[in-house]
Coordinates of C-alpha atoms in Angstrom, one line a residue:
X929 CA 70.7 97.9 116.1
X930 CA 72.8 94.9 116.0
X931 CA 76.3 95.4 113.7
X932 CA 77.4 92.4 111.7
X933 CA 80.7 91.7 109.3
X934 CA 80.3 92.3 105.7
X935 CA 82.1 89.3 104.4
X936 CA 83.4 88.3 101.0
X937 CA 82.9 84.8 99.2
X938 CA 86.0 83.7 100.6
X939 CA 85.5 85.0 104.2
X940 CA 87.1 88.3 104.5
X941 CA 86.4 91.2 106.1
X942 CA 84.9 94.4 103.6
X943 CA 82.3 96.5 105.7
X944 CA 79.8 96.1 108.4
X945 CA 76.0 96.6 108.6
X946 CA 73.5 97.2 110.5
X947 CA 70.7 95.2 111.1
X948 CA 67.7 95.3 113.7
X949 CA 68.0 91.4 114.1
X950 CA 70.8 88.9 113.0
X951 CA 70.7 85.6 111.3
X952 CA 71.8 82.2 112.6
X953 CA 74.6 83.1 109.6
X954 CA 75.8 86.5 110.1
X955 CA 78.7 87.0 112.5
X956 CA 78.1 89.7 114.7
X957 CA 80.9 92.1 115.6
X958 CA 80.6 94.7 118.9
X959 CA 79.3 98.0 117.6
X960 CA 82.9 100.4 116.7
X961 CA 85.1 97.5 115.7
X962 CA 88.1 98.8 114.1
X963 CA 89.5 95.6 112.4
X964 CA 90.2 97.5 108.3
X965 CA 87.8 96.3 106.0
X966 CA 90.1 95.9 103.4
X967 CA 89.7 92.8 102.9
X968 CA 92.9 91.3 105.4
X969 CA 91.2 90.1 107.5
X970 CA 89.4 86.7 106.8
X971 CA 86.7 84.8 109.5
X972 CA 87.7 81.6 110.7
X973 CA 84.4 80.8 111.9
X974 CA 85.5 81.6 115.2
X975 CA 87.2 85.0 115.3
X976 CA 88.7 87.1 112.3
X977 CA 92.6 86.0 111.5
X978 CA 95.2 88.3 109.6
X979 CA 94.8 87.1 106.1
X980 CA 98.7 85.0 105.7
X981 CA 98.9 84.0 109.4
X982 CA 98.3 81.3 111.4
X983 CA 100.5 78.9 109.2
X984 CA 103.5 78.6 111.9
X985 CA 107.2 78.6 110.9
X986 CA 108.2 76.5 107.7
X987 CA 110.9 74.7 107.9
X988 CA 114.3 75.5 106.0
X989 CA 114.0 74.3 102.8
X990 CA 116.5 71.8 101.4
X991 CA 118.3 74.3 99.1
X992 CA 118.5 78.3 99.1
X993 CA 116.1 79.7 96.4
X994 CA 118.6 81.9 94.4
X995 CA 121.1 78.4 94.6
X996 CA 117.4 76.7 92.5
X997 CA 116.8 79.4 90.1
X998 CA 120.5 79.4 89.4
X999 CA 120.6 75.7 89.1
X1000 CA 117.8 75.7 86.9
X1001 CA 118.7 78.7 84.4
X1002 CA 122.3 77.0 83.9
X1003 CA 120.4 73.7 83.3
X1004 CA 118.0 75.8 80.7
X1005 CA 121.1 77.4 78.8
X1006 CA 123.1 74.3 78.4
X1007 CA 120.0 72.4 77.2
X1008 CA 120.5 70.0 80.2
X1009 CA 117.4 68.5 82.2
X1010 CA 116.3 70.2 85.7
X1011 CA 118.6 69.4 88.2
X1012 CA 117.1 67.4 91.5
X1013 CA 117.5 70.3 93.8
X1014 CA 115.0 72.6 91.7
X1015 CA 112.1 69.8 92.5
X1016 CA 113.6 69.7 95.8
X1017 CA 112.8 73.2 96.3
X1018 CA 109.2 72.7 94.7
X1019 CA 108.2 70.0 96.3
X1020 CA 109.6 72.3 99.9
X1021 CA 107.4 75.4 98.1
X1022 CA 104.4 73.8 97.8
X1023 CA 104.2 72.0 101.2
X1024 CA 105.9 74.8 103.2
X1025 CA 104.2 78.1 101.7
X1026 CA 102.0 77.8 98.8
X1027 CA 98.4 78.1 100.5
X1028 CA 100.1 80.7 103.1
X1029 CA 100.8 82.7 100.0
X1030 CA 98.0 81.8 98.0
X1031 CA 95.5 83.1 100.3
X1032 CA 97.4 86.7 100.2
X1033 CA 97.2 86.8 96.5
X1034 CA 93.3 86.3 96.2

């Protein structure tokens, strides 16, 4: 028998199966792997990568966060508009970490 990885529909790992013959689709793991099958690990379509990783070191955003939340409730209580550093710090977010911390929320 031939084991293969139970994936997902986004590509992670939840179980393995056994099959007498695999599929040009299925990705075939060596019998006893012990990677959890909790779903943390995702395939890559070459090997299975820790669900989160891979993304490198972002760089230091332009303003602390708890300086942009700050800035942005004081703006909200006096009725003023959003200071520029609180899209600074968006614009940071979503090119630094938002699909790094997307993929470990889904």
């Amino acid at each position: 028998m031939i084991q293969i990885a139970k994936l997902d529909k986004d590509g992670r790992l939840v179980g393995y199966k056994q099959v007498k013959k695999a599929a040009a689709d299925h990705v075939v793991v060596p019998t006893g792997c012990d990677l959890p099958v909790d779903g943390s690990y995702r395939w890559d379509g070459k090997a299975f990568i820790p669900r989160g990783h891979g993304y490198g070191k972002p760089p230091r955003p332009p303003v602390a966060s708890d300086y942009a939340v700050f800035l942005m409730m004081r703006a909200l209580l006096e009725g003023k508009s959003l200071p520029a550093e609180c899209q600074d710090y968006v614009t940071w977010y979503e090119a630094a970490l938002a699909k790094r911390n997307e993929e470990l929320t889904r």
